[in-house]
CSV table of C-alpha atoms in Angstrom, one decimal:
chain,number,residue,atom,x,y,z
G,235,MET,CA,4.2,-13.2,77.2
G,236,THR,CA,2.6,-12.3,74.0
G,237,ASP,CA,-1.2,-11.6,74.1
G,238,THR,CA,-1.7,-14.9,72.3
G,239,HIS,CA,0.4,-16.9,74.3
G,240,GLN,CA,-2.0,-15.3,77.6
G,241,ARG,CA,-4.5,-16.4,75.3
G,242,ALA,CA,-4.2,-19.5,75.0
G,243,THR,CA,-3.0,-20.9,78.2
G,244,ASP,CA,-5.8,-19.0,79.8
G,245,ALA,CA,-8.1,-22.4,77.6
G,246,LEU,CA,-5.1,-24.4,79.5
G,247,SER,CA,-5.5,-26.5,82.0
G,248,ILE,CA,-3.8,-29.4,84.3
G,249,GLN,CA,-5.0,-32.3,86.1
G,250,LEU,CA,-2.9,-32.7,89.4
G,251,TYR,CA,-3.8,-36.4,89.6
G,252,SER,CA,-0.6,-35.8,86.4
G,253,LEU,CA,2.0,-34.5,89.3
G,254,ARG,CA,0.6,-36.5,92.6
G,255,ALA,CA,3.8,-37.7,93.7
G,256,GLU,CA,4.8,-34.2,93.9
G,257,LEU,CA,1.5,-33.2,95.5
G,258,GLY,CA,2.6,-35.8,98.0
G,259,GLU,CA,5.2,-33.1,100.5
G,260,HIS,CA,5.7,-30.9,98.2
G,261,ARG,CA,2.6,-29.4,96.6
G,262,ALA,CA,2.9,-25.6,97.3
G,263,GLN,CA,6.1,-25.7,95.5
G,264,THR,CA,4.7,-28.0,92.5
G,265,LEU,CA,1.7,-25.6,92.3
G,266,GLU,CA,4.5,-22.6,91.4
G,267,ARG,CA,5.8,-24.5,89.2
G,268,LEU,CA,3.2,-25.1,86.5
G,269,ALA,CA,2.4,-20.8,87.0
G,270,GLY,CA,6.1,-21.3,85.9
G,271,LEU,CA,5.4,-23.0,83.1
G,272,GLY,CA,2.5,-20.1,82.4
G,273,LEU,CA,-0.1,-21.9,83.8
G,274,ALA,CA,-3.4,-20.2,85.0
G,275,ARG,CA,-6.1,-23.1,85.7
G,276,VAL,CA,-5.2,-26.3,87.4
G,277,GLU,CA,-8.1,-28.9,87.4
G,278,PRO,CA,-7.8,-30.6,91.6
G,279,TYR,CA,-8.6,-34.4,92.2
G,280,ASP,CA,-8.8,-34.0,95.3
G,281,ILE,CA,-10.8,-30.8,97.3
G,282,LEU,CA,-12.2,-32.7,100.7
G,283,SER,CA,-8.2,-33.4,101.9
G,284,ASP,CA,-7.3,-29.6,103.1
G,285,PRO,CA,-9.1,-27.1,101.2
G,286,ALA,CA,-8.4,-24.1,103.1
G,287,GLN,CA,-4.8,-25.3,102.1
G,288,LEU,CA,-5.2,-26.4,98.6
G,289,ALA,CA,-7.3,-22.8,98.0
G,290,HIS,CA,-4.1,-20.8,100.0
G,291,GLU,CA,-1.5,-22.4,98.0
G,292,LEU,CA,-3.0,-21.5,95.0
G,293,THR,CA,-3.6,-18.4,96.0
G,294,SER,CA,0.0,-17.6,96.3
G,295,ALA,CA,1.2,-19.3,92.9
G,296,GLY,CA,-2.1,-17.4,91.0
G,297,LEU,CA,-3.7,-20.4,90.2
G,298,VAL,CA,-7.3,-20.5,89.2
G,299,ALA,CA,-8.9,-24.0,89.5
G,300,PRO,CA,-12.2,-24.1,87.9
G,301,THR,CA,-13.1,-27.7,87.5
G,302,ALA,CA,-12.2,-30.5,89.5
G,303,HIS,CA,-12.6,-34.2,90.2
G,304,VAL,CA,-14.5,-35.3,92.7
G,305,LYS,CA,-16.1,-38.9,93.9
G,306,LEU,CA,-19.3,-36.8,94.5
G,307,LEU,CA,-20.5,-40.4,94.1
G,308,ASP,CA,-18.5,-41.3,97.2
G,309,ALA,CA,-18.8,-38.7,98.9
G,310,PRO,CA,-21.3,-36.7,100.4
G,311,LEU,CA,-22.7,-33.2,98.1
G,312,ASP,CA,-22.8,-30.9,100.6
G,313,ASP,CA,-18.9,-31.2,101.7
G,314,ALA,CA,-18.2,-31.8,98.4
G,315,MET,CA,-20.2,-28.4,97.3
G,316,SER,CA,-18.2,-26.9,100.8
G,317,ALA,CA,-15.0,-28.0,99.7
G,318,ALA,CA,-15.5,-26.6,96.6
G,319,ARG,CA,-17.0,-23.0,97.9
G,320,THR,CA,-13.8,-22.7,99.8
G,321,VAL,CA,-11.3,-23.6,96.5
G,322,GLY,CA,-13.4,-21.5,95.0
G,323,VAL,CA,-14.1,-24.8,92.3
G,324,GLU,CA,-17.3,-23.8,89.6
G,325,THR,CA,-17.8,-27.5,87.8
G,326,LEU,CA,-17.7,-30.5,90.0
G,327,ILE,CA,-16.8,-33.6,88.2
G,328,VAL,CA,-17.3,-37.9,88.3
G,329,PRO,CA,-13.9,-39.1,87.8
G,330,TRP,CA,-16.1,-42.2,87.6
G,331,ALA,CA,-18.0,-45.0,87.8
G,332,GLU,CA,-18.4,-48.5,88.6
G,333,PRO,CA,-18.1,-49.8,84.5
G,334,ALA,CA,-20.3,-52.5,85.9
G,335,LEU,CA,-23.7,-49.9,85.6
G,336,PHE,CA,-22.9,-49.0,81.5
G,337,GLN,CA,-23.6,-53.3,80.8
G,338,ASP,CA,-28.3,-52.2,81.3
G,339,ARG,CA,-30.3,-49.6,80.4
G,340,ALA,CA,-31.3,-49.7,83.6
G,341,GLY,CA,-27.5,-49.1,85.4
G,342,VAL,CA,-27.2,-46.7,83.1
G,343,ALA,CA,-29.7,-44.6,84.1
G,344,SER,CA,-29.6,-44.9,87.9
G,345,LEU,CA,-26.9,-43.7,87.4
G,346,ALA,CA,-28.3,-40.7,85.7
G,347,GLU,CA,-30.5,-40.6,88.5
G,348,ARG,CA,-27.9,-40.2,91.3
G,349,LEU,CA,-26.1,-37.2,88.7
G,350,ASN,CA,-29.3,-35.7,88.1
G,351,ALA,CA,-30.2,-35.5,91.6
G,352,ALA,CA,-26.6,-33.7,92.2
G,353,THR,CA,-27.1,-31.7,89.6
G,354,GLY,CA,-30.4,-29.5,90.4
G,355,ARG,CA,-28.7,-28.8,94.3
G,356,ALA,CA,-25.2,-27.4,92.9
G,357,ALA,CA,-27.1,-25.1,91.1
G,358,ASP,CA,-28.6,-24.3,93.6
G,359,ALA,CA,-25.6,-22.9,94.6
G,360,GLY,CA,-23.9,-21.5,91.7
G,361,MET,CA,-21.8,-24.8,90.5
G,362,ARG,CA,-22.3,-27.4,87.9
G,363,VAL,CA,-21.7,-31.7,88.0
G,364,GLY,CA,-19.9,-32.9,84.9
G,365,TYR,CA,-18.8,-36.6,83.5
G,366,HIS,CA,-15.7,-37.5,82.3
G,367,ASN,CA,-15.7,-40.9,80.3
G,368,HIS,CA,-13.2,-43.6,80.1
G,369,GLU,CA,-13.6,-46.2,77.1
G,370,PHE,CA,-15.8,-48.1,78.4
G,371,GLU,CA,-18.8,-45.9,79.0
G,372,PHE,CA,-17.7,-45.7,75.2
G,373,SER,CA,-17.3,-50.1,74.2
G,374,ALA,CA,-20.8,-51.0,75.9
G,375,ARG,CA,-23.2,-52.0,73.9
G,376,ILE,CA,-27.0,-51.6,74.4
G,377,ASP,CA,-29.6,-52.3,71.8
G,378,GLY,CA,-26.5,-51.2,69.4
G,379,THR,CA,-25.3,-48.5,71.2
G,380,SER,CA,-22.7,-46.4,72.9
G,381,ALA,CA,-23.3,-46.9,77.3
G,382,TRP,CA,-22.2,-43.3,76.9
G,383,GLU,CA,-25.0,-42.2,74.5
G,384,VAL,CA,-27.6,-44.2,76.0
G,385,LEU,CA,-26.0,-41.9,79.7
G,386,VAL,CA,-25.9,-37.9,78.0
G,387,ASP,CA,-29.7,-38.2,76.7
G,388,LEU,CA,-31.1,-39.6,80.1
G,389,LEU,CA,-28.5,-36.9,81.6
G,390,ASP,CA,-30.2,-33.1,82.7
G,391,GLU,CA,-29.0,-31.0,79.9
G,392,ARG,CA,-27.4,-29.2,82.2
G,393,VAL,CA,-24.3,-31.3,83.4
G,394,VAL,CA,-21.8,-31.0,81.3
G,395,LEU,CA,-19.5,-33.3,80.1
G,396,GLN,CA,-15.5,-33.2,80.3
G,397,LEU,CA,-14.3,-35.6,77.1
G,398,ASP,CA,-11.5,-38.1,77.6
G,399,THR,CA,-10.6,-37.6,73.5
G,400,TYR,CA,-7.7,-40.3,73.5
G,401,TRP,CA,-10.4,-42.8,76.1
G,402,ALA,CA,-13.3,-42.0,74.1
G,403,SER,CA,-11.4,-42.5,70.5
G,404,VAL,CA,-10.6,-46.0,72.6
G,405,GLY,CA,-13.6,-47.6,73.1
G,406,GLY,CA,-14.9,-46.6,69.4
G,407,ALA,CA,-15.8,-42.8,69.4
G,408,ASP,CA,-15.3,-39.9,66.8
G,409,VAL,CA,-14.1,-37.5,69.2
G,410,PHE,CA,-14.4,-35.5,64.6
G,411,GLU,CA,-17.6,-35.9,65.2
G,412,LEU,CA,-18.8,-36.1,68.7
G,413,LEU,CA,-17.2,-32.2,69.4
G,414,PRO,CA,-19.5,-30.2,67.3
G,415,ARG,CA,-22.2,-32.6,67.7
G,416,LEU,CA,-22.5,-32.0,71.1
G,417,SER,CA,-20.9,-28.0,71.2
G,418,SER,CA,-23.1,-27.2,73.8
G,419,ARG,CA,-22.5,-30.1,76.7
G,420,ILE,CA,-18.4,-30.6,76.6
G,421,THR,CA,-17.2,-27.6,78.0
G,422,ALA,CA,-14.1,-29.2,79.4
G,423,VAL,CA,-11.6,-32.1,76.9
G,424,HIS,CA,-8.4,-34.4,78.9
G,425,VAL,CA,-5.8,-34.8,76.1
G,426,ASN,CA,-2.7,-36.0,75.6
G,427,ASP,CA,-0.1,-36.2,73.2
G,428,GLU,CA,2.1,-39.2,74.1
G,429,LYS,CA,2.4,-42.2,72.6
G,430,PRO,CA,0.6,-44.8,73.8
G,431,GLU,CA,1.1,-47.0,76.6
G,432,ALA,CA,2.0,-50.8,75.2
G,433,ASP,CA,-0.5,-52.4,77.5
G,434,ASP,CA,-3.9,-49.8,76.1
G,435,PRO,CA,-6.5,-51.4,74.0
G,436,PRO,CA,-6.4,-51.2,71.2
G,437,THR,CA,-8.4,-48.0,69.6
G,438,LEU,CA,-12.5,-49.5,68.5
G,439,GLY,CA,-12.9,-46.1,67.7
G,440,VAL,CA,-11.4,-43.1,65.4
G,441,PRO,CA,-8.2,-42.8,66.0
G,442,VAL,CA,-6.7,-39.2,67.9
G,443,VAL,CA,-3.1,-40.4,68.6
G,444,GLY,CA,-1.3,-37.7,66.0
G,445,ARG,CA,-3.8,-35.7,65.8
G,446,MET,CA,-4.0,-33.5,69.0
G,447,PRO,CA,-3.6,-30.5,67.2
G,448,GLU,CA,-7.0,-31.1,65.7
G,449,VAL,CA,-8.4,-31.9,69.0
G,450,THR,CA,-7.4,-29.0,70.2
G,451,ALA,CA,-8.9,-26.6,67.7
G,452,LEU,CA,-11.9,-28.2,67.8
G,453,ALA,CA,-11.9,-27.9,71.3
G,454,ARG,CA,-11.2,-24.5,70.8
G,455,ASP,CA,-14.0,-23.1,68.3
G,456,ILE,CA,-16.4,-24.8,71.1
G,457,GLY,CA,-15.2,-22.9,73.6
G,458,ALA,CA,-14.4,-26.3,75.7
G,459,LEU,CA,-11.8,-25.7,78.6
G,460,VAL,CA,-9.1,-27.6,77.6
G,461,VAL,CA,-7.4,-29.7,80.6
G,462,VAL,CA,-3.6,-32.1,79.8
G,463,GLU,CA,-3.3,-35.3,82.1
G,464,VAL,CA,0.4,-37.2,82.0
G,465,VAL,CA,0.6,-40.0,83.2
G,466,VAL,CA,4.0,-41.5,82.7
G,467,ASP,CA,6.9,-43.5,85.4
G,468,GLY,CA,9.2,-41.8,87.1
G,469,ASP,CA,9.6,-37.6,86.3
G,470,SER,CA,6.2,-36.4,85.8
G,471,TRP,CA,8.0,-32.8,84.1
G,472,PRO,CA,9.8,-33.1,81.3
G,473,ALA,CA,6.7,-34.3,79.9
G,474,ILE,CA,4.5,-32.2,81.2
G,475,GLU,CA,6.6,-28.8,80.0
G,476,ARG,CA,6.6,-30.6,77.2
G,477,ASN,CA,2.7,-31.2,76.7
G,478,THR,CA,1.5,-27.6,78.0
G,479,GLN,CA,4.3,-25.7,75.5
G,480,PHE,CA,2.6,-28.5,73.2
G,481,PHE,CA,-1.1,-27.6,74.3
G,482,ALA,CA,-0.3,-23.3,74.5
G,483,GLU,CA,0.6,-24.2,71.1
G,484,ALA,CA,-2.0,-25.8,69.1
G,485,LEU,CA,-4.2,-23.2,70.7
G,486,SER,CA,-3.1,-19.6,69.9
């Protein structure tokens, strides 16, 4: 592996939900196979079930998990931080909040309050809290502004942002404007180079499909971790392998 390729894969991760079926009975082997693709980082979506075993399997595969999706709005924060400490997770990212919260300022404020409280406690433990968007945070409007922007304004600046670039664009965002403007707060981006599903909603913002090299370059420029998430029917490995190679080359 060349030094350039190694630097590229150091900036690349994969959301393990992409391989959720394979992880059920063959997690250790799946992690080994991901490491065989040159990956050094992964993003778990469940660190609470068996953190000690997950930590062991990650170490055995030579992988680390600097970020993880954790349902902090549903799980006790102390349990989540304990699991994160065991697995080696530094940033706990809330993957979902109820869309109804984004219908008015009061709902967004209540979410921000909970995230801010969690981030204060996590900071005391040397960890960070983050938030991962879908499309509805951007498509919902509050006084003419996207609910996502309202949320960002209300969040403690220590709450980091994981920008799902496709869903942000579907919801109405201009990812090419957001990434540089919020470069100090966006610490990770979710990407894939797959064609949209037939039942995906229409894109209301600036499309990112077909422009992933540009998105990746912007993410690299701001120092964000590039996290691949591929959700396909059937065998996921061909898409995982292709996307890993695509984004490693884009980061080179």
